[in-house]
Amino acid sequence: AVVSTQSTGVDKYQVACASVGLAPNAFIVKGLLTRVLHIRVEKIQPEEWKPIVKCLENDSSLIEVFIENGSAGKRVIKSVKTRQPAFCLAVKMLLFKSLASCLTCSSEIKRLTIINIPLKKAQIDLISRGLSHNKSLEYLCTKRSLMGHKSFSNIFPVLRKCLNISHLDFTQCKLTEESCSLIGCLLRSQILERHTETWKHSLRYNVPDVNSVAGIRRLTLNGNPIGDGGCEIIATALQDDFWLRAIDLQQCDISDEGAKKFLILLEDNGALSVLDMRLNSNISDTKLLEKVDAILKRNAGSNTDTYEKGEIYNSIPKVVKNKTSIRKSISNLNMRNSLNESRTHKTPKKSTPYENYYNSVLRDSMVKNVECLNDIDLRDDKSKFSPILIHKVSTSTRRKSSEAKKDEQNQIFDMLDALKNDLEVYKHELYQEKERSKALELKVNALERENVLLRNQSQHKPESDLEPELLETIETSFSQFHNFLDMLKQAGYGDLCQLINK
């Protein structure tokens, strides 16, 4: 079963590379064989990102995801030739979307490391969404990635509920005393959760196992300027804690006052076995540090699980020179040496190929000019000193030329005036045509309205017209009346009928 899970990551990556038409990256394949995806951002080409994102998306076989940018923390001497960065914002968003899907789907992933990649709110929200659905992650490192208190406050609500994470590493994330208040709140909320969990295990006279309860066991805050105020907040938060085993506080601007706060904590807390306060130059009391180390050794002997101090934190960036810059520096040294030699020996300057070509062209042109001069017949002495003839132009010709120019100008102006007049006439005609078209449109609209009214009137019958049923009733009533009159005549009431007819 283990072999099948190992092969799925490699097979998925190879299929993704084949779909794009690329050869798989040997370094990534080597890590996937051990179920680890190690991405070195500075060594990935733009076309190689698509297979990596597909490999990470919805993956449930990886144990560890390691994303680092080796060039971000180093002071690199840039060369003259620069290229467009492959790890742009769009690629970063795709990578962290696939990481969030991997965290939500996977129940095997144990470690997540992000180094030297500044995270903005959008990326932090994606990581938070993945962490909220994950129950297997044990180690989270954001070294030089969470930049400041604001970014830490964005991920803080999710970390309060992630009891499965046992080690949090926030090395050099620019956390301050204000951030330590959130860390204290995080520790207190996890203490409450652990107390309730141990209470559940202690029911029916059972002895609870403290080490089996999940939560933070190690907290790393190296390189963050939390100061003595931050130490006091963390120490007060850990007064009722029996689970935290190690705190790393290298180069955190701690003085003797901050160390005293932890000494007071250690007198009552028997769980803390590692308190790394190295590289804090403001701590000068050696006796205080000896007391702290003695209590930590005693606590380490009583605890079943062992924790050791981490590596010495180093925040000085390395200087890395590119090959082009090295070549450039060597060429500069050679130029300086040649200049010094020229100043001492004063060797003649060598001409460039362009100068040689230009000099040869000048020589050829001079030879041709000399040959042309030799061909000229210089026998006639008058030709040597022949005066230069100056042709004078008469005033009449000048006047004629000026008059001709004036006539041309007058003709041009007359043509322009005629064009202007024609333009005004055409504008007037255009205006009249527009007015006519508007009047015709108004007439058309009026006729359309009349047409609509006539159609409506033709559809509805007028009120004066009588219905056929009413006419029939009237006719019947008249016929009955005439019958009644005939009956009266027959009965001898003819005079009365005449009066009625009148």
Short mmCIF file of N, CA, C and O in Angstrom, two decimals, residues 256-381:
data_model
loop_
_atom_site.label_atom_id
_atom_site.label_comp_id
_atom_site.label_asym_id
_atom_site.label_seq_id
_atom_site.Cartn_x
_atom_site.Cartn_y
_atom_site.Cartn_z
N ASP A 256 17.66 41.24 30.79
CA ASP A 256 17.57 40.50 32.05
C ASP A 256 16.16 40.48 32.62
O ASP A 256 15.75 39.50 33.26
N GLU A 257 15.38 41.54 32.38
CA GLU A 257 14.01 41.58 32.89
C GLU A 257 13.14 40.51 32.25
O GLU A 257 12.35 39.83 32.92
N GLY A 258 13.29 40.32 30.95
CA GLY A 258 12.53 39.26 30.27
C GLY A 258 12.93 37.88 30.74
O GLY A 258 12.07 37.00 30.91
N ALA A 259 14.24 37.67 30.98
CA ALA A 259 14.71 36.37 31.48
C ALA A 259 14.17 36.11 32.89
O ALA A 259 13.85 34.97 33.24
N LYS A 260 14.04 37.17 33.72
CA LYS A 260 13.49 37.00 35.07
C LYS A 260 12.04 36.57 35.02
O LYS A 260 11.58 35.78 35.86
N LYS A 261 11.26 37.07 34.05
CA LYS A 261 9.87 36.66 33.91
C LYS A 261 9.76 35.16 33.66
O LYS A 261 8.90 34.46 34.23
N PHE A 262 10.66 34.63 32.82
CA PHE A 262 10.64 33.20 32.55
C PHE A 262 11.15 32.40 33.74
O PHE A 262 10.72 31.25 33.95
N LEU A 263 12.07 32.96 34.51
CA LEU A 263 12.53 32.27 35.71
C LEU A 263 11.39 32.12 36.72
O LEU A 263 11.23 31.05 37.35
N ILE A 264 10.59 33.14 36.87
CA ILE A 264 9.42 33.06 37.77
C ILE A 264 8.44 32.02 37.25
O ILE A 264 7.81 31.28 38.03
N LEU A 265 8.27 31.94 35.92
CA LEU A 265 7.39 30.94 35.34
C LEU A 265 7.89 29.53 35.60
O LEU A 265 7.11 28.63 35.97
N LEU A 266 9.20 29.31 35.45
CA LEU A 266 9.76 27.97 35.60
C LEU A 266 9.69 27.46 37.03
O LEU A 266 9.74 26.24 37.26
N GLU A 267 9.59 28.35 37.99
CA GLU A 267 9.48 27.90 39.39
C GLU A 267 8.17 27.16 39.64
O GLU A 267 8.11 26.31 40.54
N ASP A 268 7.12 27.48 38.87
CA ASP A 268 5.82 26.84 39.04
C ASP A 268 5.47 25.87 37.91
O ASP A 268 4.55 25.07 38.06
N ASN A 269 6.15 25.98 36.77
CA ASN A 269 5.84 25.17 35.58
C ASN A 269 6.89 24.08 35.45
O ASN A 269 8.08 24.35 35.28
N GLY A 270 6.44 22.84 35.52
CA GLY A 270 7.36 21.72 35.39
C GLY A 270 7.33 21.06 34.03
O GLY A 270 7.96 20.02 33.84
N ALA A 271 6.60 21.63 33.07
CA ALA A 271 6.49 21.01 31.74
C ALA A 271 7.53 21.56 30.77
O ALA A 271 8.01 20.84 29.89
N LEU A 272 7.89 22.83 30.90
CA LEU A 272 8.81 23.46 29.95
C LEU A 272 10.22 22.93 30.17
O LEU A 272 10.78 23.05 31.27
N SER A 273 10.79 22.34 29.12
CA SER A 273 12.13 21.74 29.22
C SER A 273 13.17 22.42 28.34
O SER A 273 14.36 22.16 28.49
N VAL A 274 12.76 23.25 27.39
CA VAL A 274 13.70 23.96 26.51
C VAL A 274 13.28 25.42 26.45
O VAL A 274 12.12 25.73 26.10
N LEU A 275 14.20 26.31 26.81
CA LEU A 275 14.00 27.76 26.69
C LEU A 275 15.29 28.34 26.10
O LEU A 275 16.27 28.58 26.81
N ASP A 276 15.29 28.52 24.79
CA ASP A 276 16.50 28.93 24.06
C ASP A 276 16.50 30.46 23.94
O ASP A 276 15.76 31.04 23.15
N MET A 277 17.35 31.10 24.76
CA MET A 277 17.49 32.56 24.72
C MET A 277 18.89 32.99 24.29
O MET A 277 19.41 34.02 24.73
N ARG A 278 19.51 32.23 23.41
CA ARG A 278 20.83 32.59 22.91
C ARG A 278 20.75 33.78 21.95
O ARG A 278 19.68 34.11 21.44
N LEU A 279 21.91 34.40 21.72
CA LEU A 279 22.05 35.54 20.80
C LEU A 279 21.26 36.76 21.23
O LEU A 279 20.94 37.63 20.41
N ASN A 280 20.92 36.86 22.50
CA ASN A 280 20.31 38.07 23.07
C ASN A 280 21.40 38.81 23.85
O ASN A 280 21.71 38.47 25.00
N SER A 281 22.00 39.79 23.21
CA SER A 281 23.17 40.46 23.80
C SER A 281 22.83 41.29 25.03
O SER A 281 23.73 41.62 25.82
N ASN A 282 21.55 41.61 25.25
CA ASN A 282 21.18 42.43 26.40
C ASN A 282 21.10 41.63 27.69
O ASN A 282 20.97 42.22 28.76
N ILE A 283 21.15 40.31 27.62
CA ILE A 283 21.15 39.48 28.83
C ILE A 283 22.60 39.36 29.31
O ILE A 283 23.44 38.72 28.68
N SER A 284 22.86 39.98 30.43
CA SER A 284 24.24 40.01 30.96
C SER A 284 24.40 39.25 32.26
O SER A 284 25.53 38.99 32.69
N ASP A 285 23.31 38.86 32.92
CA ASP A 285 23.39 38.16 34.20
C ASP A 285 23.58 36.67 33.95
O ASP A 285 22.66 35.95 33.57
N THR A 286 24.81 36.19 34.16
CA THR A 286 25.12 34.77 33.91
C THR A 286 24.50 33.87 34.97
O THR A 286 24.10 32.74 34.68
N LYS A 287 24.41 34.35 36.22
CA LYS A 287 23.81 33.54 37.29
C LYS A 287 22.34 33.27 37.00
O LYS A 287 21.82 32.18 37.25
N LEU A 288 21.68 34.25 36.45
CA LEU A 288 20.28 34.08 36.08
C LEU A 288 20.11 32.99 35.03
O LEU A 288 19.21 32.13 35.12
N LEU A 289 20.99 32.99 34.03
CA LEU A 289 20.93 31.97 32.99
C LEU A 289 21.26 30.58 33.53
O LEU A 289 20.67 29.58 33.11
N GLU A 290 22.18 30.52 34.49
CA GLU A 290 22.52 29.23 35.10
C GLU A 290 21.32 28.66 35.86
O GLU A 290 21.04 27.45 35.80
N LYS A 291 20.59 29.52 36.57
CA LYS A 291 19.40 29.07 37.30
C LYS A 291 18.34 28.55 36.32
O LYS A 291 17.72 27.51 36.55
N VAL A 292 18.17 29.27 35.23
CA VAL A 292 17.18 28.84 34.23
C VAL A 292 17.57 27.50 33.64
O VAL A 292 16.72 26.59 33.49
N ASP A 293 18.86 27.31 33.30
CA ASP A 293 19.31 26.04 32.73
C ASP A 293 19.16 24.89 33.71
O ASP A 293 18.80 23.76 33.32
N ALA A 294 19.38 25.14 35.00
CA ALA A 294 19.25 24.08 36.00
C ALA A 294 17.79 23.62 36.11
O ALA A 294 17.51 22.41 36.16
N ILE A 295 16.87 24.57 36.12
CA ILE A 295 15.45 24.20 36.21
C ILE A 295 15.00 23.46 34.95
O ILE A 295 14.22 22.50 35.01
N LEU A 296 15.51 23.89 33.79
CA LEU A 296 15.14 23.23 32.53
C LEU A 296 15.65 21.80 32.48
O LEU A 296 14.95 20.90 31.99
N LYS A 297 16.85 21.57 33.00
CA LYS A 297 17.39 20.20 33.05
C LYS A 297 16.55 19.31 33.97
O LYS A 297 16.28 18.14 33.67
N ARG A 298 16.11 19.88 35.08
CA ARG A 298 15.26 19.12 36.00
C ARG A 298 13.93 18.75 35.34
O ARG A 298 13.45 17.61 35.45
N ASN A 299 13.34 19.71 34.63
CA ASN A 299 12.08 19.43 33.94
C ASN A 299 12.26 18.41 32.82
O ASN A 299 11.38 17.57 32.58
N ALA A 300 13.40 18.47 32.12
CA ALA A 300 13.65 17.53 31.03
C ALA A 300 13.81 16.11 31.55
O ALA A 300 13.41 15.15 30.89
N GLY A 301 14.37 15.96 32.73
CA GLY A 301 14.51 14.62 33.31
C GLY A 301 13.19 14.02 33.74
O GLY A 301 12.99 12.80 33.66
N SER A 302 12.26 14.88 34.17
CA SER A 302 10.96 14.36 34.63
C SER A 302 10.00 14.09 33.48
O SER A 302 9.07 13.28 33.61
N ASN A 303 10.17 14.73 32.33
CA ASN A 303 9.28 14.55 31.18
C ASN A 303 9.65 13.30 30.41
O ASN A 303 10.83 12.92 30.32
N THR A 304 8.63 12.66 29.84
CA THR A 304 8.87 11.44 29.05
C THR A 304 9.39 11.78 27.66
O THR A 304 10.31 11.13 27.15
N ASP A 305 8.83 12.77 26.98
CA ASP A 305 9.28 13.15 25.64
C ASP A 305 10.41 14.15 25.76
O ASP A 305 10.40 15.04 26.60
N THR A 306 11.42 14.01 24.90
CA THR A 306 12.62 14.84 24.96
C THR A 306 12.60 15.87 23.84
O THR A 306 12.26 15.56 22.70
N TYR A 307 13.00 17.09 24.18
CA TYR A 307 13.14 18.19 23.22
C TYR A 307 14.52 18.80 23.42
O TYR A 307 15.01 18.94 24.55
N GLU A 308 15.16 19.17 22.31
CA GLU A 308 16.49 19.76 22.35
C GLU A 308 16.46 21.15 21.73
O GLU A 308 15.54 21.51 21.00
N LYS A 309 17.52 21.90 22.00
CA LYS A 309 17.64 23.24 21.42
C LYS A 309 17.89 23.14 19.92
O LYS A 309 18.56 22.22 19.44
N GLY A 310 17.35 24.10 19.20
CA GLY A 310 17.52 24.11 17.76
C GLY A 310 18.87 24.68 17.34
O GLY A 310 19.73 25.00 18.17
N GLU A 311 19.04 24.81 16.03
CA GLU A 311 20.29 25.37 15.50
C GLU A 311 20.40 26.85 15.82
O GLU A 311 19.40 27.53 16.06
N ILE A 312 21.64 27.33 15.81
CA ILE A 312 21.87 28.76 16.09
C ILE A 312 21.33 29.57 14.92
O ILE A 312 21.65 29.34 13.75
N TYR A 313 20.48 30.52 15.28
CA TYR A 313 19.83 31.35 14.26
C TYR A 313 20.82 32.35 13.70
O TYR A 313 21.55 33.02 14.44
N ASN A 314 20.86 32.46 12.36
CA ASN A 314 21.76 33.38 11.68
C ASN A 314 20.94 34.20 10.70
O ASN A 314 20.34 33.67 9.78
N SER A 315 20.89 35.52 10.95
CA SER A 315 20.09 36.40 10.09
C SER A 315 20.91 37.15 9.07
O SER A 315 20.37 37.96 8.31
N ILE A 316 22.24 36.92 9.00
CA ILE A 316 23.08 37.64 8.05
C ILE A 316 22.97 36.98 6.69
O ILE A 316 23.24 35.79 6.54
N PRO A 317 22.55 37.68 5.67
CA PRO A 317 22.42 37.06 4.34
C PRO A 317 23.77 36.79 3.72
O PRO A 317 24.74 37.52 3.93
N LYS A 318 23.82 35.72 2.97
CA LYS A 318 25.05 35.36 2.27
C LYS A 318 25.21 36.17 1.00
O LYS A 318 24.24 36.56 0.37
N VAL A 319 26.45 36.40 0.64
CA VAL A 319 26.74 37.14 -0.59
C VAL A 319 27.02 36.13 -1.68
O VAL A 319 27.94 35.32 -1.59
N VAL A 320 26.19 36.14 -2.69
CA VAL A 320 26.32 35.19 -3.80
C VAL A 320 26.54 35.98 -5.07
O VAL A 320 25.74 36.85 -5.41
N LYS A 321 27.60 35.66 -5.77
CA LYS A 321 27.91 36.35 -7.02
C LYS A 321 27.57 35.45 -8.19
O LYS A 321 27.83 34.25 -8.17
N ASN A 322 26.98 36.04 -9.19
CA ASN A 322 26.71 35.30 -10.42
C ASN A 322 27.99 35.15 -11.23
O ASN A 322 28.98 35.87 -11.02
N LYS A 323 27.96 34.21 -12.16
CA LYS A 323 29.14 33.98 -13.00
C LYS A 323 29.45 35.19 -13.85
O LYS A 323 30.61 35.53 -14.05
N THR A 324 28.42 35.84 -14.33
CA THR A 324 28.64 37.02 -15.18
C THR A 324 29.29 38.14 -14.40
O THR A 324 30.15 38.84 -14.90
N SER A 325 28.86 38.31 -13.11
CA SER A 325 29.47 39.37 -12.31
C SER A 325 30.92 39.06 -12.01
O SER A 325 31.76 39.95 -11.95
N ILE A 326 31.24 37.75 -11.79
CA ILE A 326 32.64 37.38 -11.54
C ILE A 326 33.49 37.67 -12.77
O ILE A 326 34.59 38.22 -12.68
N ARG A 327 32.94 37.31 -13.94
CA ARG A 327 33.68 37.58 -15.18
C ARG A 327 33.88 39.09 -15.37
O ARG A 327 34.93 39.55 -15.80
N LYS A 328 32.84 39.84 -15.00
CA LYS A 328 32.93 41.29 -15.15
C LYS A 328 34.01 41.87 -14.25
O LYS A 328 34.79 42.74 -14.65
N SER A 329 34.07 41.36 -13.00
CA SER A 329 35.08 41.87 -12.08
C SER A 329 36.49 41.52 -12.55
O SER A 329 37.42 42.31 -12.44
N ILE A 330 36.64 40.28 -13.12
CA ILE A 330 37.96 39.89 -13.63
C ILE A 330 38.36 40.78 -14.81
O ILE A 330 39.51 41.22 -14.91
N SER A 331 37.40 41.07 -15.68
CA SER A 331 37.71 41.93 -16.83
C SER A 331 38.07 43.33 -16.38
O SER A 331 38.96 43.97 -16.94
N ASN A 332 37.41 43.83 -15.32
CA ASN A 332 37.74 45.15 -14.79
C ASN A 332 39.16 45.18 -14.23
O ASN A 332 39.90 46.15 -14.41
N LEU A 333 39.55 44.09 -13.55
CA LEU A 333 40.92 44.02 -13.03
C LEU A 333 41.94 44.02 -14.17
O LEU A 333 42.99 44.68 -14.09
N ASN A 334 41.64 43.27 -15.22
CA ASN A 334 42.56 43.24 -16.37
C ASN A 334 42.69 44.62 -17.01
O ASN A 334 43.79 45.04 -17.40
N MET A 335 41.58 45.34 -17.11
CA MET A 335 41.63 46.67 -17.68
C MET A 335 42.47 47.61 -16.82
O MET A 335 43.26 48.41 -17.32
N ARG A 336 42.29 47.49 -15.48
CA ARG A 336 43.10 48.34 -14.60
C ARG A 336 44.58 48.04 -14.74
O ARG A 336 45.42 48.95 -14.78
N ASN A 337 44.91 46.74 -14.82
CA ASN A 337 46.33 46.39 -14.97
C ASN A 337 46.90 46.92 -16.28
O ASN A 337 48.04 47.41 -16.33
N SER A 338 46.14 46.82 -17.35
CA SER A 338 46.63 47.31 -18.64
C SER A 338 46.81 48.83 -18.61
O SER A 338 47.77 49.37 -19.19
N LEU A 339 45.90 49.54 -17.93
CA LEU A 339 46.04 51.00 -17.82
C LEU A 339 47.29 51.37 -17.04
O LEU A 339 48.03 52.31 -17.40
N ASN A 340 47.56 50.65 -15.96
CA ASN A 340 48.76 50.94 -15.18
C ASN A 340 50.02 50.69 -15.99
O ASN A 340 50.99 51.47 -15.94
N GLU A 341 50.01 49.60 -16.76
CA GLU A 341 51.19 49.31 -17.58
C GLU A 341 51.39 50.38 -18.65
O GLU A 341 52.51 50.78 -18.93
N SER A 342 50.28 50.88 -19.23
CA SER A 342 50.41 51.91 -20.27
C SER A 342 50.94 53.21 -19.67
O SER A 342 51.68 53.94 -20.32
N ARG A 343 50.56 53.47 -18.42
CA ARG A 343 51.07 54.70 -17.81
C ARG A 343 52.56 54.61 -17.52
O ARG A 343 53.30 55.57 -17.64
N THR A 344 53.01 53.44 -17.12
CA THR A 344 54.43 53.28 -16.78
C THR A 344 55.30 53.18 -18.04
O THR A 344 56.31 53.87 -18.17
N HIS A 345 54.93 52.32 -18.99
CA HIS A 345 55.77 52.09 -20.18
C HIS A 345 55.47 53.04 -21.32
O HIS A 345 56.32 53.21 -22.20
N LYS A 346 54.26 53.64 -21.34
CA LYS A 346 53.87 54.57 -22.40
C LYS A 346 53.99 53.92 -23.78
O LYS A 346 54.70 54.40 -24.66
N THR A 347 53.36 52.78 -23.93
CA THR A 347 53.35 52.08 -25.22
C THR A 347 52.45 52.81 -26.19
O THR A 347 51.46 53.43 -25.80
N PRO A 348 52.76 52.78 -27.48
CA PRO A 348 51.91 53.46 -28.45
C PRO A 348 50.53 52.80 -28.54
O PRO A 348 50.40 51.58 -28.45
N LYS A 349 49.55 53.65 -28.72
CA LYS A 349 48.17 53.18 -28.76
C LYS A 349 47.90 52.47 -30.09
O LYS A 349 48.21 52.99 -31.14
N LYS A 350 47.30 51.28 -30.00
CA LYS A 350 46.96 50.53 -31.20
C LYS A 350 45.66 51.05 -31.77
O LYS A 350 44.70 51.29 -31.05
N SER A 351 45.65 51.16 -33.08
CA SER A 351 44.44 51.65 -33.75
C SER A 351 43.46 50.49 -33.94
O SER A 351 43.85 49.35 -34.17
N THR A 352 42.18 50.83 -33.88
CA THR A 352 41.12 49.83 -34.05
C THR A 352 40.95 49.51 -35.53
O THR A 352 41.39 50.25 -36.40
N PRO A 353 40.27 48.40 -35.85
CA PRO A 353 40.01 48.07 -37.27
C PRO A 353 39.21 49.14 -37.99
O PRO A 353 39.44 49.39 -39.18
N TYR A 354 38.27 49.79 -37.28
CA TYR A 354 37.50 50.85 -37.92
C TYR A 354 38.40 52.02 -38.29
O TYR A 354 38.27 52.60 -39.38
N GLU A 355 39.33 52.38 -37.41
CA GLU A 355 40.26 53.47 -37.71
C GLU A 355 41.16 53.12 -38.88
O GLU A 355 41.44 53.98 -39.73
N ASN A 356 41.62 51.87 -38.94
CA ASN A 356 42.46 51.45 -40.07
C ASN A 356 41.71 51.58 -41.39
O ASN A 356 42.23 52.07 -42.40
N TYR A 357 40.42 51.13 -41.39
CA TYR A 357 39.61 51.22 -42.60
C TYR A 357 39.38 52.68 -43.00
O TYR A 357 39.48 53.05 -44.18
N TYR A 358 39.09 53.53 -42.04
CA TYR A 358 38.84 54.94 -42.32
C TYR A 358 40.10 55.62 -42.88
O TYR A 358 40.02 56.41 -43.83
N ASN A 359 41.25 55.31 -42.33
CA ASN A 359 42.52 55.89 -42.83
C ASN A 359 42.81 55.43 -44.25
O ASN A 359 43.31 56.21 -45.08
N SER A 360 42.51 54.15 -44.55
CA SER A 360 42.76 53.66 -45.91
C SER A 360 41.86 54.37 -46.93
O SER A 360 42.29 54.72 -48.02
N VAL A 361 40.60 54.63 -46.55
CA VAL A 361 39.68 55.33 -47.44
C VAL A 361 40.16 56.75 -47.69
O VAL A 361 40.11 57.28 -48.81
N LEU A 362 40.66 57.42 -46.65
CA LEU A 362 41.19 58.78 -46.81
C LEU A 362 42.39 58.81 -47.74
O LEU A 362 42.52 59.70 -48.59
N ARG A 363 43.25 57.81 -47.61
CA ARG A 363 44.43 57.76 -48.48
C ARG A 363 44.02 57.59 -49.93
O ARG A 363 44.55 58.25 -50.83
N ASP A 364 43.09 56.70 -50.20
CA ASP A 364 42.64 56.47 -51.57
C ASP A 364 42.02 57.73 -52.17
O ASP A 364 42.27 58.08 -53.35
N SER A 365 41.23 58.45 -51.40
CA SER A 365 40.61 59.68 -51.92
C SER A 365 41.66 60.75 -52.21
O SER A 365 41.56 61.49 -53.19
N MET A 366 42.70 60.84 -51.36
CA MET A 366 43.77 61.82 -51.61
C MET A 366 44.54 61.50 -52.88
O MET A 366 44.87 62.39 -53.67
N VAL A 367 44.80 60.22 -53.12
CA VAL A 367 45.53 59.83 -54.33
C VAL A 367 44.72 60.16 -55.57
O VAL A 367 45.24 60.67 -56.57
N LYS A 368 43.41 59.92 -55.53
CA LYS A 368 42.56 60.24 -56.67
C LYS A 368 42.53 61.73 -56.95
O LYS A 368 42.56 62.18 -58.10
N ASN A 369 42.49 62.54 -55.91
CA ASN A 369 42.49 64.00 -56.09
C ASN A 369 43.79 64.48 -56.73
O ASN A 369 43.81 65.36 -57.59
N VAL A 370 44.91 63.89 -56.32
CA VAL A 370 46.22 64.28 -56.89
C VAL A 370 46.28 63.91 -58.37
O VAL A 370 46.77 64.67 -59.21
N GLU A 371 45.76 62.73 -58.73
CA GLU A 371 45.76 62.32 -60.13
C GLU A 371 44.90 63.25 -60.98
O GLU A 371 45.26 63.60 -62.10
N CYS A 372 43.76 63.66 -60.44
CA CYS A 372 42.89 64.59 -61.18
C CYS A 372 43.58 65.94 -61.40
O CYS A 372 43.47 66.55 -62.46
N LEU A 373 44.32 66.41 -60.42
CA LEU A 373 45.04 67.67 -60.56
C LEU A 373 46.16 67.57 -61.59
O LEU A 373 46.45 68.52 -62.32
N ASN A 374 46.82 66.43 -61.67
CA ASN A 374 47.90 66.25 -62.64
C ASN A 374 47.35 66.24 -64.08
O ASN A 374 48.06 66.62 -65.02
N ASP A 375 46.12 65.76 -64.25
CA ASP A 375 45.54 65.70 -65.59
C ASP A 375 45.14 67.08 -66.12
O ASP A 375 44.92 67.25 -67.32
N ILE A 376 44.99 68.05 -65.26
CA ILE A 376 44.58 69.38 -65.71
C ILE A 376 45.72 70.03 -66.50
O ILE A 376 46.89 69.96 -66.12
N ASP A 377 45.38 70.67 -67.59
CA ASP A 377 46.37 71.33 -68.43
C ASP A 377 46.75 72.67 -67.82
O ASP A 377 45.89 73.56 -67.70
N LEU A 378 47.98 72.76 -67.36
CA LEU A 378 48.44 73.99 -66.70
C LEU A 378 49.43 74.77 -67.59
O LEU A 378 50.23 75.56 -67.12
N ARG A 379 49.41 74.51 -68.94
CA ARG A 379 50.32 75.22 -69.83
C ARG A 379 49.95 76.68 -69.95
O ARG A 379 50.82 77.55 -70.06
N ASP A 380 48.66 76.92 -70.00
CA ASP A 380 48.21 78.29 -70.17
C ASP A 380 48.38 79.02 -68.86
O ASP A 380 47.84 78.62 -67.83
N ASP A 381 49.15 80.07 -68.87
CA ASP A 381 49.39 80.81 -67.64
C ASP A 381 48.14 81.54 -67.18
O ASP A 381 47.95 81.79 -65.98
#
